[in-house]
Amino acid sequence: MADIDFDGVTKVYGDGPPAVDRLSLHIDDGEFMVLVGPSGCGKTTALRMLAGLEEISSGTLRIGGAVVNNTLPKDRDVAMVFQNYALYPHMSVAQNMGFALKIRGESKREIARKVEDAARILRLTEYLERRPKALSGGQRQRVAMGRAIVRSPQAFLMDEPLSNLDAKLRVEMRSEIARIQRLLSVATVYVTHDQVEAMTMGDRVAVLRDGQLQQVATPQDIYDRPANEFVAGFMGSPPMNLVPCQLRPGRSRVEVVVADQSIELPLGYADTHSLPEAGADVVLGVRPEDVLIADATGANVLKVRVERVEALGSEALVHLAWGEGGASSSRDARSRSFIAKVGPRVTFAPGDVVSVQVSPEHIHFFDAGTGISLRAGGR
Amino acid sequence: MVLIAVIMLYPFWVMIGTSLKSEAQFLSGGGFSWLSWKNLTATIPVGQEVLSSTIVCTASILIILAVGLPAGFAFAKLRFRASTVVFLVIVSAMMVPLQAILMPEFVNVTKLGLTGGYLGAIVVYAALGTPFSVFLFATYFRGVPDELIEAGIVDGLGYFGALWRLVVPIAIPAIATVTVLQFIQIWDDLLVGLLFIQNTSERPITVGLAVLAAGRTTSIPELMAGSLVSALPAMVVYLVFQRYLVKGLTMGIDR
């Protein structure tokens, strides 16, 4: 077992922009690190460089303190679980699981023992003689896990291993993988574009975009204190509402002007949140669950129009719009609309004008130009 | 289907029927006799010639597979400079007719001292069959998921190991297709055997049949008996591999 260290690792294909751009990331021994981001963000490329399946253009990659930039995949002692499982179709489950050990030259008895141990952990004992095509998706996924486990590698690398499963099975396997990882306590790098997987499985989450690391933190930290507008918008479902607005000096405090309405910030707020000078353009962010729809009047109450209500059973998503009239563009429409997550029993209908309240402590501010969080202390 | 089956099987029926007649019975149209089979074995060394054909076929196909499998794998799965151009050059060799290169080949093989025995013919057949096998294997291997090979490499295999231990076992339909098509082509070929195998003791069955037909008079029943002997191995090879053949020939259609 070992720790993993990306030190300024870059991958460039041909003359194109970097697929991974100066990635610096340390993964502790036994840690479950999730790499998350949209398609093309470089997360799989980073994982493949770690596996030795892609060459590194520049930077240093270490596993257990040893530089592995030019080390062959077979000599890195890492095990990988692929998105489509990549099981060997002509081999039985037991042969699939024991294949790496066979190549390594371990005795048949030792291979059988390790395969049986792994099969017990993964509840695969009764399927050991079957071929992969005779297994369900979930069982195949577990065989792929088993193939990784029997090797007792220095690290597990998983490339979207749950994306081919149906929703119910995915939930089951999510906790199964997390359980096994904690049981074995092996450093794990898990690539996904699914933020629920990222939030529920990882000890820490690294968010990537266009090959660049945006933020590394615990899932809750990422959710509560996103480093920038991208992370705020990417993590969370529905995503954080992001609305362009302006700061202006109020009667005694700073006010945020959203469309033609304003929210007054408490005294000292500007100091603790590194807000720019009054008059500056910023982006206001608020999580849908922090938007309260109430009949309140007075300070910090905004009048908005209900556009659409999505009832999800346990909760409802209310799509709201600022101001009057139609938007001139879709971008304009986005900036004028936001979502509130409320209880399932809503009493209002599309077209109603309602009051919403946002508590200042739940408001995030981002620089309108760079998108970086304006929270004091930065990342 | 019945009509097509009748059209396909009728020549065999005629061949079998004619071979079981004497010359006189063939001309009169009735009767049964093993005479033509006795005469055939007395006129040409059938057993030796079938063995020669088998040796030439087997050796050529082994070379074709030994070259075609790794080459097809490399073109399908490895990234290297100018691979597309090289692949096109190799595949374009399939378009060159045998007759166009036969004389230069003969000169080259003679200079190498390989005419006479099996070796010259084996080299020529292997050279002629390899481009097709490279094309077919490359096409087949492109359908094999990259992850399968990468899983093998992470598990500790090299590229050759991944080819032999992971890819070849699932490429049986493609291997069967190459084997059957090349076997039929080589087994039935007369020209290369006639030119490149000059030792009469090593000549293949097709050359033997040509000798049979080249006399002042030709016994049709004898010729039919020889043709039957010549046709049977190709049929056996086809029947053994036919369940893979359809899959091999239609690969890529359902992907």
XYZ file of C-alpha atoms in Angstrom:
634
model
C 0.000 0.000 0.000
C 1.214 3.478 -0.784
C 0.399 7.111 -1.272
C 0.128 8.734 -4.705
C 1.510 12.075 -5.719
C 0.794 14.039 -8.892
C 3.338 16.835 -9.066
C 2.629 19.272 -11.891
C 1.593 16.427 -14.176
C 0.627 17.510 -17.684
C -0.634 15.596 -20.683
C -0.725 17.135 -24.135
C -1.972 15.328 -27.250
C -0.336 16.639 -30.426
C -0.624 20.385 -30.782
C -3.873 20.629 -28.855
C -4.465 22.209 -25.475
C -3.378 20.185 -22.421
C -5.799 17.376 -21.555
C -4.370 17.561 -18.037
C -2.724 20.805 -17.061
C -0.109 20.894 -14.248
C -2.107 18.648 -11.967
C -0.758 18.605 -8.415
C -2.630 16.289 -6.112
C -1.611 14.124 -3.174
C -3.583 11.023 -2.272
C -2.811 9.520 1.100
C -2.333 5.832 1.684
C -5.772 4.320 2.278
C -7.583 7.427 1.079
C -10.565 7.284 -1.295
C -10.072 10.145 -3.746
C -12.771 10.902 -6.283
C -11.874 12.758 -9.483
C -15.009 14.412 -10.783
C -15.797 16.747 -13.633
C -17.688 17.007 -16.899
C -16.766 15.039 -20.034
C -13.377 16.027 -21.390
C -12.143 17.537 -18.122
C -9.097 15.231 -18.028
C -10.092 12.983 -15.134
C -9.784 9.732 -17.090
C -6.524 10.879 -18.679
C -5.126 11.536 -15.205
C -6.165 8.058 -14.122
C -4.683 6.453 -17.230
C -1.386 8.247 -16.638
C -1.421 6.832 -13.127
C -2.042 3.343 -14.530
C 0.761 3.778 -17.059
C -1.583 3.552 -20.033
C -0.744 7.111 -21.130
C 2.654 8.736 -21.225
C 3.185 11.839 -19.120
C 4.119 14.965 -21.110
C 5.676 16.730 -18.105
C 5.640 16.681 -14.332
C 6.341 13.899 -11.871
C 4.129 11.045 -10.774
C 4.998 9.058 -7.669
C 3.505 5.931 -6.177
C 4.757 5.092 -2.707
C 7.418 7.757 -3.075
C 8.942 6.199 -6.193
C 8.825 8.126 -9.449
C 6.856 6.036 -11.969
C 6.875 8.337 -15.003
C 8.644 5.727 -17.119
C 7.584 2.604 -15.261
C 5.633 -0.007 -17.226
C 2.034 -0.581 -16.106
C 2.807 -4.102 -14.924
C 5.568 -2.824 -12.673
C 3.448 -0.126 -10.992
C 1.516 -2.619 -8.883
C -1.811 -0.883 -9.384
C -5.121 -2.531 -10.227
C -7.678 -0.929 -12.476
C -11.426 -1.360 -12.790
C -12.730 -0.267 -16.178
C -16.031 1.308 -17.130
C -17.069 -1.717 -19.224
C -15.384 -4.099 -16.719
C -13.053 -5.507 -19.436
C -13.490 -9.060 -18.210
C -11.744 -11.731 -20.262
C -14.704 -13.379 -22.039
C -13.032 -16.756 -22.611
C -12.149 -17.250 -18.955
C -14.285 -18.222 -15.983
C -14.834 -15.835 -13.094
C -12.128 -17.606 -11.078
C -9.691 -17.471 -14.008
C -10.463 -13.788 -14.538
C -9.779 -13.024 -10.909
C -6.621 -15.100 -10.726
C -5.149 -14.070 -14.080
C -2.777 -11.396 -12.763
C -1.523 -13.781 -10.082
C -0.953 -16.476 -12.706
C 1.121 -14.070 -14.791
C 3.031 -13.159 -11.655
C 3.891 -16.848 -11.304
C 2.100 -17.584 -8.053
C 1.271 -21.201 -7.262
C -2.121 -22.645 -8.164
C -2.917 -23.235 -4.503
C -2.091 -19.646 -3.582
C -4.141 -18.299 -6.498
C -7.128 -20.456 -5.518
C -6.906 -19.272 -1.913
C -6.755 -15.592 -2.843
C -9.552 -15.924 -5.389
C -11.761 -17.662 -2.838
C -11.034 -14.989 -0.225
C -11.908 -12.208 -2.661
C -14.998 -14.062 -3.862
C -16.187 -14.346 -0.259
C -15.796 -10.582 0.271
C -17.645 -9.882 -2.974
C -20.274 -12.623 -2.510
C -19.188 -14.305 -5.741
C -18.353 -17.776 -4.446
C -21.203 -19.513 -6.258
C -20.327 -17.900 -9.588
C -16.629 -18.768 -9.754
C -16.989 -21.310 -12.574
C -19.260 -19.169 -14.734
C -18.185 -17.224 -17.784
C -18.695 -13.427 -17.714
C -21.493 -13.565 -20.292
C -23.549 -15.674 -17.875
C -23.441 -12.935 -15.211
C -25.613 -9.901 -14.595
C -24.209 -6.374 -14.818
C -23.785 -6.111 -11.070
C -22.043 -9.472 -10.858
C -19.680 -8.531 -13.674
C -18.883 -5.337 -11.856
C -18.067 -7.328 -8.733
C -15.813 -9.677 -10.737
C -13.955 -6.621 -12.032
C -13.548 -5.509 -8.425
C -12.434 -9.019 -7.480
C -9.794 -9.002 -10.181
C -8.392 -5.857 -8.580
C -8.681 -7.067 -4.994
C -6.852 -10.408 -5.385
C -3.703 -8.629 -6.421
C -3.438 -6.705 -3.130
C -2.111 -3.760 -5.135
C -0.629 -0.493 -3.932
C -3.626 1.385 -5.338
C -7.014 0.825 -6.904
C -7.860 2.861 -9.972
C -11.512 2.953 -10.989
C -12.760 4.523 -14.190
C -16.504 5.179 -13.908
C -17.129 1.596 -12.807
C -20.826 2.117 -12.081
C -21.899 3.999 -15.176
C -23.126 0.884 -17.014
C -25.431 -0.188 -14.182
C -29.058 0.717 -13.719
C -29.962 3.295 -11.085
C -30.941 0.840 -8.339
C -27.883 -1.339 -8.751
C -25.680 1.734 -8.857
C -26.871 2.757 -5.416
C -26.132 -0.737 -4.067
C -22.699 -0.943 -5.664
C -21.803 2.540 -4.482
C -21.934 1.488 -0.872
C -20.430 -1.917 -1.730
C -17.325 -0.340 -3.275
C -16.999 2.129 -0.414
C -17.337 -0.761 2.084
C -14.639 -2.834 0.356
C -12.306 0.129 0.060
C -12.577 0.842 3.760
C -12.122 -2.826 4.559
C -8.925 -3.078 2.516
C -7.740 0.464 3.197
C -5.905 0.814 -0.115
C -5.383 4.209 -1.766
C -8.129 4.516 -4.367
C -8.581 6.936 -7.221
C -12.132 6.854 -8.497
C -13.148 8.711 -11.650
C -16.753 9.699 -12.177
C -18.903 12.423 -13.681
C -21.666 11.566 -11.233
C -21.665 14.070 -8.394
C -23.743 11.788 -6.178
C -20.974 9.170 -6.355
C -18.435 11.880 -5.654
C -20.347 13.169 -2.641
C -21.150 9.787 -1.124
C -18.033 7.714 -1.741
C -14.941 9.849 -1.476
C -12.924 10.843 1.557
C -11.977 13.791 -0.597
C -13.145 15.037 -3.972
C -11.026 16.677 -6.660
C -13.025 18.686 -9.182
C -11.467 19.122 -12.632
C -12.367 21.305 -15.569
C -10.554 21.607 -18.894
C -7.631 19.659 -17.454
C -7.207 21.981 -14.490
C -7.810 21.164 -10.869
C -10.507 23.447 -9.506
C -10.744 22.337 -5.882
C -9.776 19.443 -3.611
C -11.652 19.061 -0.360
C -13.994 16.814 1.561
C -17.378 16.378 -0.134
C -19.127 18.576 2.422
C -16.518 21.305 2.099
C -16.891 21.259 -1.677
C -20.627 21.629 -1.260
C -20.548 24.253 1.461
C -17.555 26.245 0.314
C -17.075 25.902 -3.442
C -13.848 27.511 -4.566
C -15.346 29.008 -7.686
C -18.438 29.456 -9.772
C -17.766 26.265 -11.761
C -17.549 24.034 -8.676
C -20.626 25.731 -7.229
C -22.575 25.050 -10.393
C -21.248 21.514 -10.937
C -21.689 20.014 -7.483
C -25.248 19.770 -6.291
C -28.471 18.711 -7.930
C -30.141 20.919 -8.868
C -27.025 23.090 -9.060
C -26.429 26.250 -7.098
C -28.391 29.238 -8.417
C -25.922 31.735 -9.858
C -27.217 35.226 -10.514
C -25.208 38.244 -11.689
C -25.735 41.174 -9.362
C -24.132 44.375 -8.127
C -22.944 45.554 -4.729
C -23.893 49.058 -3.642
C -23.603 50.954 -0.412
C -26.897 50.816 1.508
C -28.228 53.081 4.211
C -25.864 51.587 6.785
C -24.678 48.388 5.165
C -23.829 46.856 1.813
C -26.730 45.926 -0.399
C -26.840 43.361 -3.190
C -28.888 44.491 -6.120
C -30.503 41.622 -7.991
C -32.475 42.765 -11.009
C -34.320 45.764 -9.536
C -34.566 44.392 -5.984
C -32.036 44.302 -3.180
C -30.832 42.203 -0.288
C -29.175 43.930 2.616
C -26.090 42.269 4.039
C -25.391 42.396 7.785
C -22.777 44.679 9.235
C -19.248 43.379 8.842
C -20.278 40.880 6.158
C -18.201 42.603 3.534
C -15.088 42.360 5.717
C -15.412 38.645 6.473
C -16.182 37.749 2.888
C -13.526 39.697 1.016
C -16.144 41.488 -1.028
C -14.940 44.067 -3.506
C -15.766 47.734 -3.323
C -19.383 48.788 -3.543
C -20.400 49.214 -7.173
C -18.599 46.081 -8.289
C -20.300 43.371 -10.317
C -20.366 39.990 -8.605
C -22.181 36.673 -9.024
C -24.508 35.691 -6.219
C -24.850 31.988 -5.489
C -27.459 30.282 -3.378
C -28.311 26.598 -3.034
C -31.899 25.731 -3.999
C -32.602 24.375 -0.495
C -31.564 27.741 0.989
C -34.215 29.653 -0.937
C -37.250 30.005 1.333
C -40.629 30.738 -0.177
C -42.679 32.590 2.406
C -45.403 35.154 2.792
C -42.952 37.375 4.572
C -42.571 41.066 3.926
C -39.859 43.490 4.959
C -36.090 43.249 4.664
C -34.428 40.815 2.290
C -37.643 39.645 0.721
C -37.695 39.427 -3.055
C -40.805 39.247 -5.171
C -40.544 36.600 -7.871
C -42.823 34.822 -10.301
C -43.400 31.048 -10.307
C -42.539 29.664 -13.746
C -42.877 25.918 -13.218
C -43.256 23.406 -10.392
C -41.633 19.958 -10.597
C -43.084 17.593 -7.998
C -40.543 14.856 -7.172
C -42.568 13.081 -4.507
C -40.438 13.760 -1.460
C -39.793 17.356 -2.511
C -40.663 19.876 -5.198
C -38.470 22.060 -7.381
C -39.960 25.468 -7.984
C -38.563 27.364 -10.962
C -38.738 31.081 -10.244
C -37.958 34.168 -12.304
C -36.746 37.593 -11.265
C -38.263 40.775 -12.527
C -40.890 41.321 -15.182
C -41.183 40.445 -18.841
C -39.486 37.893 -21.027
C -35.796 37.462 -21.338
C -34.031 38.644 -24.487
C -31.671 35.627 -24.615
C -31.219 32.239 -23.010
C -28.229 33.585 -21.065
C -30.386 36.449 -19.896
C -33.108 33.952 -19.016
C -30.652 31.920 -16.930
C -29.514 34.979 -15.064
C -33.105 35.919 -14.353
C -34.256 32.529 -13.149
C -33.479 30.291 -10.231
C -34.719 27.174 -8.482
C -36.034 26.646 -4.972
C -36.181 23.206 -3.386
C -39.188 23.017 -1.093
C -41.409 20.446 0.587
C -43.699 18.314 -1.547
C -46.964 20.116 -0.788
C -46.837 23.370 -2.706
C -49.821 25.692 -2.778
C -48.801 27.960 -5.612
C -49.086 27.552 -9.356
C -47.187 28.864 -12.387
C -47.827 32.587 -12.804
C -48.199 33.287 -9.075
C -46.008 35.990 -7.584
C -44.408 34.820 -4.354
C -41.979 36.186 -1.805
C -38.635 34.492 -1.328
C -36.138 34.996 1.395
C -32.446 34.156 1.397
C -30.513 34.244 4.593
C -27.220 36.164 4.092
C -25.171 33.355 5.682
C -26.265 31.049 2.865
C -25.215 33.427 0.140
C -21.991 32.802 -1.812
C -20.316 35.509 -3.845
C -18.060 34.967 -6.803
C -15.927 37.389 -8.758
C -17.865 38.283 -11.911
C -14.676 38.179 -13.994
C -12.693 35.220 -12.641
C -15.495 33.251 -11.009
C -13.371 32.748 -7.874
C -15.168 32.603 -4.544
C -15.082 35.846 -2.573
C -15.233 34.047 0.739
C -12.529 35.204 3.170
C -9.596 32.817 3.219
C -10.039 31.826 -0.452
C -9.952 28.068 -1.066
C -33.251 -23.225 -51.031
C -33.911 -26.691 -52.451
C -33.213 -25.439 -55.968
C -29.946 -23.803 -54.866
C -28.982 -26.981 -52.996
C -29.664 -29.059 -56.120
C -27.595 -26.682 -58.275
C -24.706 -26.828 -55.786
C -24.800 -30.561 -55.148
C -25.454 -31.797 -58.687
C -21.803 -31.519 -59.824
C -20.743 -33.611 -56.818
C -23.382 -36.181 -57.628
C -22.139 -36.370 -61.220
C -18.547 -36.542 -59.998
C -19.264 -39.405 -57.607
C -21.422 -41.262 -60.146
C -18.869 -40.929 -62.946
C -15.948 -41.976 -60.756
C -17.756 -45.240 -59.987
C -17.860 -46.278 -63.635
C -15.346 -47.734 -66.032
C -14.538 -45.869 -69.250
C -16.916 -48.125 -71.202
C -19.682 -47.782 -68.617
C -19.264 -44.003 -68.695
C -19.698 -43.965 -72.469
C -22.668 -46.357 -72.385
C -24.260 -44.508 -69.445
C -24.835 -47.337 -66.923
C -23.094 -49.769 -64.526
C -20.832 -49.705 -61.505
C -17.097 -50.294 -61.235
C -14.114 -49.450 -58.947
C -11.834 -49.602 -61.996
C -11.294 -45.861 -62.340
C -10.215 -45.650 -58.667
C -7.766 -48.555 -59.186
C -6.395 -46.916 -62.327
C -6.102 -43.553 -60.587
C -3.886 -44.900 -57.804
C -1.849 -46.756 -60.409
C -1.399 -43.702 -62.680
C -0.490 -41.034 -60.115
C 0.745 -41.247 -56.491
C -2.498 -39.851 -55.048
C -1.545 -40.341 -51.410
C 1.811 -38.615 -51.853
C 0.225 -35.737 -53.773
C -2.489 -35.185 -51.172
C 0.242 -35.198 -48.520
C 2.234 -32.632 -50.536
C -0.827 -30.399 -50.857
C -1.451 -30.766 -47.134
C 2.135 -29.851 -46.253
C 2.139 -26.799 -48.549
C -1.298 -25.660 -47.347
C -0.575 -26.123 -43.654
C 2.824 -24.449 -43.742
C 1.548 -21.513 -45.818
C -1.443 -20.945 -43.549
C 0.709 -21.149 -40.422
C 2.994 -18.453 -41.833
C 0.001 -16.350 -42.899
C -1.474 -16.577 -39.382
C 1.868 -16.017 -37.657
C 2.410 -12.812 -39.648
C -1.196 -11.680 -40.038
C -2.232 -11.903 -36.381
C 0.462 -9.647 -34.881
C 0.398 -7.308 -37.890
C -3.398 -6.960 -37.745
C -3.173 -6.396 -33.987
C -0.530 -3.719 -34.432
C -2.537 -1.890 -37.090
C -5.730 -2.090 -35.050
C -4.468 -1.317 -31.574
C -1.067 0.360 -31.586
C -0.419 3.969 -32.403
C 2.638 4.455 -34.567
C 3.760 6.879 -37.203
C 2.298 6.380 -40.707
C 0.377 3.296 -39.640
C -2.532 4.181 -41.922
C -0.280 4.582 -44.951
C 1.563 1.333 -44.257
C -1.749 -0.447 -43.755
C -3.079 0.880 -47.063
C 0.088 -0.208 -48.868
C -0.237 -3.735 -47.463
C -3.921 -3.958 -48.210
C -3.438 -2.626 -51.734
C -1.224 -5.683 -52.356
C -4.471 -7.670 -52.314
C -5.465 -5.946 -55.545
C -2.426 -7.164 -57.485
C -3.359 -10.251 -59.531
C -1.234 -13.347 -59.106
C -0.480 -13.508 -62.832
C 1.086 -10.048 -62.760
C 3.719 -10.953 -60.184
C 4.201 -14.602 -60.997
C 7.231 -14.237 -63.266
C 9.122 -11.770 -61.026
C 8.323 -14.048 -58.098
C 9.635 -17.023 -60.042
C 12.875 -15.216 -60.824
C 13.340 -14.193 -57.174
C 12.520 -17.594 -55.770
C 14.815 -19.268 -58.308
C 17.660 -16.912 -57.323
C 17.069 -17.945 -53.721
C 17.294 -21.556 -54.822
C 13.878 -22.397 -53.481
C 12.238 -23.830 -56.609
C 12.124 -27.569 -56.636
C 10.623 -28.535 -53.296
C 7.811 -27.220 -51.147
C 9.585 -24.157 -49.813
C 9.276 -21.937 -52.883
C 5.529 -22.534 -53.170
C 5.061 -22.029 -49.418
C 6.855 -18.673 -49.561
C 4.788 -17.515 -52.534
C 1.466 -18.634 -51.066
C 2.320 -17.000 -47.719
C 3.257 -13.753 -49.456
C 0.053 -13.780 -51.488
C -2.208 -14.606 -48.541
C -0.734 -12.369 -45.854
C -2.196 -8.998 -47.017
C -5.725 -10.394 -46.875
C -5.151 -11.873 -43.429
C -3.698 -8.586 -42.143
C -6.745 -6.751 -43.483
C -9.187 -9.228 -41.969
C -7.471 -9.425 -38.572
C -7.080 -5.638 -38.325
C -10.786 -5.244 -39.061
C -11.673 -7.861 -36.466
C -9.344 -6.522 -33.778
C -10.734 -3.001 -34.164
C -13.939 -4.418 -32.715
C -12.129 -5.746 -29.641
C -12.454 -3.194 -26.809
C -9.196 -1.411 -25.985
C -9.988 -1.891 -22.321
C -9.631 -5.657 -22.674
C -6.035 -5.271 -23.797
C -5.351 -2.511 -21.282
C -6.731 -4.706 -18.495
C -4.257 -7.391 -19.549
C -1.401 -4.901 -19.631
C -2.251 -3.606 -16.141
C -2.501 -7.252 -15.040
C 1.102 -7.768 -16.169
C 1.073 -8.722 -19.854
C 3.066 -7.158 -22.677
C 1.486 -6.505 -26.070
C 2.460 -9.943 -27.398
C 1.116 -11.543 -24.247
C -2.149 -9.637 -24.610
C -2.380 -10.753 -28.244
C -1.770 -14.450 -27.634
C -3.524 -14.857 -24.293
C -6.461 -12.457 -24.578
C -7.123 -11.523 -28.188
C -6.382 -14.718 -30.119
C -8.784 -16.833 -28.005
C -11.640 -14.505 -28.895
C -10.538 -14.167 -32.541
C -11.388 -17.770 -33.468
C -14.015 -16.703 -36.060
C -11.463 -14.491 -37.839
C -8.777 -17.189 -37.650
C -11.251 -19.756 -39.005
C -12.225 -17.438 -41.855
C -8.616 -16.847 -42.896
C -7.838 -20.551 -42.569
C -10.793 -21.736 -44.665
C -10.468 -19.125 -47.394
C -6.706 -19.564 -47.694
C -6.964 -23.340 -47.550
C -9.449 -23.437 -50.404
C -7.407 -20.980 -52.433
C -4.080 -22.749 -51.914
C -5.458 -26.277 -52.142
C -7.217 -25.575 -55.438
C -4.363 -23.596 -56.996
C -2.520 -25.143 -59.900
C -0.276 -22.410 -61.242
C 2.055 -21.844 -58.272
C 2.382 -25.578 -57.594
C 3.153 -26.242 -61.254
C 5.813 -23.537 -61.470
C 7.483 -23.634 -58.079
C 7.369 -27.342 -57.137
C 9.438 -28.982 -59.804
C 10.311 -32.231 -58.016
C 7.713 -34.705 -59.260
C 7.829 -36.544 -55.941
C 6.656 -33.381 -54.141
C 4.016 -32.112 -56.551
C 0.557 -31.326 -55.130
C -2.688 -33.028 -56.107
C -3.778 -30.247 -58.491
C -0.625 -30.748 -60.538
C -1.224 -34.508 -60.428
C -4.717 -34.017 -61.845
C -3.348 -31.768 -64.566
C -0.915 -34.519 -65.513
C -3.814 -36.922 -65.586
C -5.682 -34.687 -68.002
C -2.666 -33.904 -70.140
C -2.215 -37.385 -71.662
C -3.048 -38.314 -75.238
C -6.372 -39.694 -74.039
C -8.103 -38.661 -70.829
C -10.190 -41.048 -68.789
C -13.102 -38.998 -67.499
C -14.047 -41.438 -64.674
C -10.411 -41.444 -63.523
C -10.313 -37.655 -63.639
C -13.553 -37.464 -61.654
C -12.145 -39.844 -59.041
C -9.036 -37.649 -58.771
C -11.133 -34.489 -58.585
C -13.173 -36.021 -55.793
C -10.024 -36.808 -53.833
C -8.880 -33.270 -54.450
C -12.193 -31.688 -53.407
C -12.754 -33.667 -50.212
C -10.127 -32.056 -47.913
C -11.359 -28.551 -48.759
C -14.898 -29.658 -47.944
C -13.797 -31.183 -44.656
C -11.950 -28.004 -43.664
C -15.000 -25.953 -44.574
C -17.345 -28.175 -42.572
C -15.069 -28.126 -39.512
C -14.830 -24.336 -39.459
C -18.157 -23.342 -40.976
C -19.827 -22.454 -37.657
C -17.170 -19.755 -37.134
C -17.062 -18.758 -40.773
C -20.356 -16.873 -40.885
C -19.407 -14.877 -37.793
C -15.990 -14.140 -39.260
C -17.335 -13.010 -42.604
C -20.093 -10.830 -41.145
C -17.934 -9.218 -38.459
C -18.336 -5.503 -38.200
C -21.910 -5.612 -39.471
C -23.498 -5.639 -36.018
C -21.075 -3.267 -34.366
